[in-house]
Coordinates of N, CA and C and ligand atoms in Angstrom, one line a residue:
M1 N -14.6 2.7 35.2 CA -13.8 2.4 34.1 C -13.1 3.4 33.1
L2 N -11.9 3.4 32.9 CA -11.6 5.0 32.4 C -11.5 4.2 30.8
A3 N -11.9 5.1 29.9 CA -12.2 4.7 28.0 C -10.7 5.2 27.8
S4 N -10.2 4.5 27.3 CA -9.2 5.5 26.6 C -9.4 6.4 25.4
I5 N -9.1 7.6 25.4 CA -9.2 8.4 24.0 C -8.4 8.5 23.3
T6 N -8.8 8.5 22.1 CA -7.8 8.5 21.0 C -7.5 9.7 20.7
C7 N -6.3 9.9 20.2 CA -6.0 11.4 19.9 C -6.0 11.5 18.3
G8 N -6.9 12.4 18.1 CA -7.1 12.5 16.6 C -6.0 13.3 15.7
C9 N -5.0 13.4 16.8 CA -3.9 14.2 16.0 C -3.0 12.9 15.2
S10 N -3.2 12.7 14.3 CA -2.5 11.7 13.6 C -1.5 12.2 12.5
S11 N -2.1 13.2 11.9 CA -1.5 13.8 10.7 C -0.3 14.5 11.2
S12 N 1.0 13.8 10.4 CA 2.1 14.8 11.1 C 2.7 15.6 9.7
T13 N 2.3 15.4 8.8 CA 2.8 15.7 7.6 C 2.2 17.5 7.3
V14 N 3.3 18.5 6.9 CA 3.0 19.7 6.7 C 2.2 19.8 5.5
H15 N 1.3 20.4 5.3 CA 0.7 20.7 4.1 C 1.5 22.0 3.7
D16 N 1.0 22.1 2.3 CA 1.7 23.5 1.8 C 0.9 24.6 2.3
D17 N -0.2 24.5 2.5 CA -1.1 25.7 3.0 C -1.0 26.3 4.3
E18 N -0.1 25.0 5.0 CA 0.3 25.3 6.5 C 1.8 26.0 6.6
R19 N 2.4 26.0 5.7 CA 3.5 26.4 5.7 C 3.5 28.3 5.9
P20 N 4.5 29.0 6.3 CA 4.5 30.2 6.6 C 4.8 30.8 5.1
L21 N 4.2 31.9 5.1 CA 4.6 32.9 3.9 C 6.0 33.5 4.0
T22 N 6.9 33.1 2.8 CA 7.9 33.5 3.0 C 7.8 34.5 1.6
T23 N 9.0 36.0 1.7 CA 9.0 36.8 0.7 C 10.3 36.4 0.2
F24 N 10.1 36.5 -1.1 CA 11.3 36.1 -2.2 C 11.1 37.3 -3.2
V25 N 12.4 37.7 -3.5 CA 12.7 38.6 -4.5 C 13.2 37.8 -5.9
R26 N 12.6 38.7 -6.9 CA 13.0 37.8 -8.1 C 14.1 38.5 -8.7
Q27 N 14.9 37.6 -9.2 CA 16.5 37.9 -9.5 C 16.2 38.6 -10.9
G28 N 16.6 39.7 -11.1 CA 16.8 40.6 -12.0 C 15.6 41.5 -12.5
T29 N 14.6 41.1 -11.7 CA 13.7 42.3 -11.8 C 13.2 42.7 -10.6
G30 N 13.7 42.5 -9.5 CA 13.8 43.0 -8.1 C 12.2 42.7 -7.4
E31 N 11.1 42.1 -8.3 CA 9.8 41.9 -8.0 C 9.9 41.4 -6.5
A32 N 9.1 41.3 -5.6 CA 8.8 40.8 -4.3 C 7.7 40.4 -4.5
K33 N 7.6 39.2 -3.8 CA 6.5 38.3 -3.6 C 6.3 37.2 -2.6
E34 N 5.5 37.1 -2.1 CA 4.9 36.1 -1.0 C 4.8 34.5 -1.3
F35 N 5.3 33.7 -1.1 CA 5.4 32.4 -1.7 C 4.9 31.2 -0.3
R36 N 4.4 30.5 -0.2 CA 4.8 29.4 0.7 C 5.5 28.3 0.1
V37 N 5.3 27.8 -1.2 CA 6.2 27.1 -1.9 C 6.7 27.6 -3.2
L38 N 7.8 27.8 -3.4 CA 8.3 28.4 -4.9 C 7.4 27.6 -5.9
P39 N 6.9 28.2 -7.1 CA 6.4 27.7 -8.4 C 7.6 26.8 -8.9
V40 N 6.9 25.5 -9.2 CA 8.0 24.6 -9.6 C 8.6 25.1 -11.4
G41 N 9.7 25.1 -11.0 CA 10.8 25.6 -12.2 C 11.1 27.1 -12.3
E42 N 10.4 27.7 -11.3 CA 11.3 28.9 -10.8 C 12.1 29.1 -9.4
E43 N 12.1 27.9 -9.2 CA 13.3 28.0 -7.7 C 14.4 28.8 -7.8
Q44 N 14.7 28.9 -9.3 CA 16.1 29.4 -9.6 C 16.2 30.9 -9.6
E45 N 15.2 31.3 -10.0 CA 14.6 32.8 -10.1 C 14.1 33.6 -8.6
W46 N 14.0 33.1 -7.6 CA 13.5 33.8 -6.8 C 14.4 33.6 -5.5
L47 N 14.8 34.2 -5.1 CA 15.7 34.2 -3.7 C 14.8 34.7 -2.7
P48 N 15.1 34.2 -1.3 CA 14.6 34.5 0.1 C 14.6 35.9 0.0
A49 N 14.1 37.0 0.8 CA 14.2 38.1 1.1 C 14.0 38.5 2.4
L50 N 14.8 39.4 3.1 CA 14.5 39.9 4.3 C 14.3 41.6 4.3
W51 N 13.6 42.2 5.0 CA 13.0 43.7 5.0 C 14.0 44.3 5.6
C52 N 14.4 45.5 5.1 CA 15.6 46.4 5.7 C 14.6 47.5 6.2
P53 N 14.3 47.6 7.6 CA 13.6 49.3 8.3 C 14.2 50.3 7.7
S54 N 15.2 50.4 7.4 CA 15.8 51.8 7.0 C 15.7 52.0 5.7
C55 N 16.0 51.2 4.9 CA 15.9 51.4 3.6 C 14.5 51.3 2.8
Q56 N 13.5 50.7 3.7 CA 12.1 50.2 3.3 C 12.0 49.5 2.2
K57 N 12.9 48.7 2.1 CA 13.1 47.4 0.7 C 13.4 46.4 1.1
W58 N 12.9 45.1 0.2 CA 13.4 44.0 0.4 C 14.5 43.7 -0.1
Q59 N 15.6 43.1 0.5 CA 17.0 42.9 0.4 C 16.9 41.2 0.2
P60 N 17.4 40.9 -1.0 CA 17.8 39.5 -1.4 C 18.6 38.7 -0.6
M61 N 18.3 37.3 -0.3 CA 19.3 36.8 0.5 C 20.1 36.0 -0.3
P62 N 21.6 35.7 -0.1 CA 22.4 35.1 -1.2 C 22.0 33.4 -1.2
P63 N 21.8 32.7 -2.1 CA 21.0 31.4 -2.3 C 21.8 30.4 -1.1
G64 N 21.5 29.6 -0.9 CA 21.8 28.6 0.2 C 21.4 29.1 1.6
D65 N 21.7 28.5 2.6 CA 21.0 29.0 3.8 C 21.8 29.4 4.8
E66 N 23.1 29.7 4.3 CA 24.5 30.1 5.2 C 23.6 31.4 5.9
W67 N 22.9 32.4 5.4 CA 22.6 33.5 5.6 C 21.5 33.4 7.3
Q68 N 20.7 32.2 7.2 CA 19.8 31.6 8.1 C 20.5 31.7 9.5
R69 N 22.2 30.8 9.3 CA 22.7 30.7 10.3 C 23.6 31.7 10.8
N70 N 23.9 32.4 9.9 CA 25.2 33.5 9.9 C 24.3 34.7 10.3
P71 N 23.9 35.3 11.5 CA 23.4 36.8 11.6 C 24.4 38.0 10.7
A72 N 25.5 37.9 10.7 CA 26.2 38.8 9.9 C 26.1 39.1 8.4
L73 N 25.5 38.1 7.8 CA 25.0 38.1 6.6 C 23.4 38.5 6.6
R74 N 22.8 38.8 7.9 CA 21.5 39.3 7.4 C 21.2 40.7 7.7
V75 N 22.4 41.6 7.4 CA 22.3 43.0 7.8 C 22.3 43.4 6.4
C76 N 21.7 45.0 6.2 CA 21.5 45.7 5.0 C 23.1 45.9 4.6
T77 N 23.1 45.9 3.1 CA 24.7 46.4 2.8 C 24.9 47.3 2.6
K78 N 24.0 48.6 2.8 CA 24.1 50.2 2.6 C 24.4 50.7 4.1
T79 N 23.4 50.0 4.9 CA 23.0 50.7 6.0 C 23.8 49.9 7.5
K80 N 24.0 48.7 7.3 CA 24.1 47.8 8.3 C 23.1 47.7 9.1
T81 N 22.0 48.0 8.8 CA 20.8 47.5 9.6 C 20.6 46.3 9.8
A82 N 19.9 45.6 11.0 CA 19.7 44.2 10.7 C 18.3 44.1 10.2
L83 N 18.6 43.4 9.6 CA 17.1 43.0 8.5 C 16.2 41.9 9.3
V84 N 14.8 42.2 9.1 CA 13.8 41.4 9.7 C 12.9 40.8 8.5
Q85 N 12.2 39.8 9.3 CA 11.0 38.8 8.5 C 10.0 39.7 7.7
K86 N 9.8 40.9 8.5 CA 8.5 41.1 8.0 C 8.4 43.0 8.3
P87 N 7.9 43.8 7.6 CA 7.8 45.1 7.8 C 7.3 45.2 9.3
Ligands
ZN101 ZN1 19.0 49.2 4.1

C-alpha cells in the first residue's frame, strides 16, 4: 500500500535573504552598493543600476520599471553599449 508523502515545500513566501542582490547607485554621491531590499526611508535616494562594460562604471537607471521592459533604455548614454546586470 502506498503511503502518501507530504511535500515539505509549504512556504511560498520569498524571504528577504532569498532575493537576488541588485546594485543601486545613490543619487548625488554616485555611490554604488548592493541591496536585496532598499533601506527603509532611503528608497528615493537609490536608483537601480546596470554595469557598462565599456566605461567600467555603474549607470543609474531612470526611476520606474520602464527600462526593464525597454531594451533601448538599457544602453550606455555615452558609448551605446548594452548594459549588463553584473560586471
Ligand atoms: Zn558606458
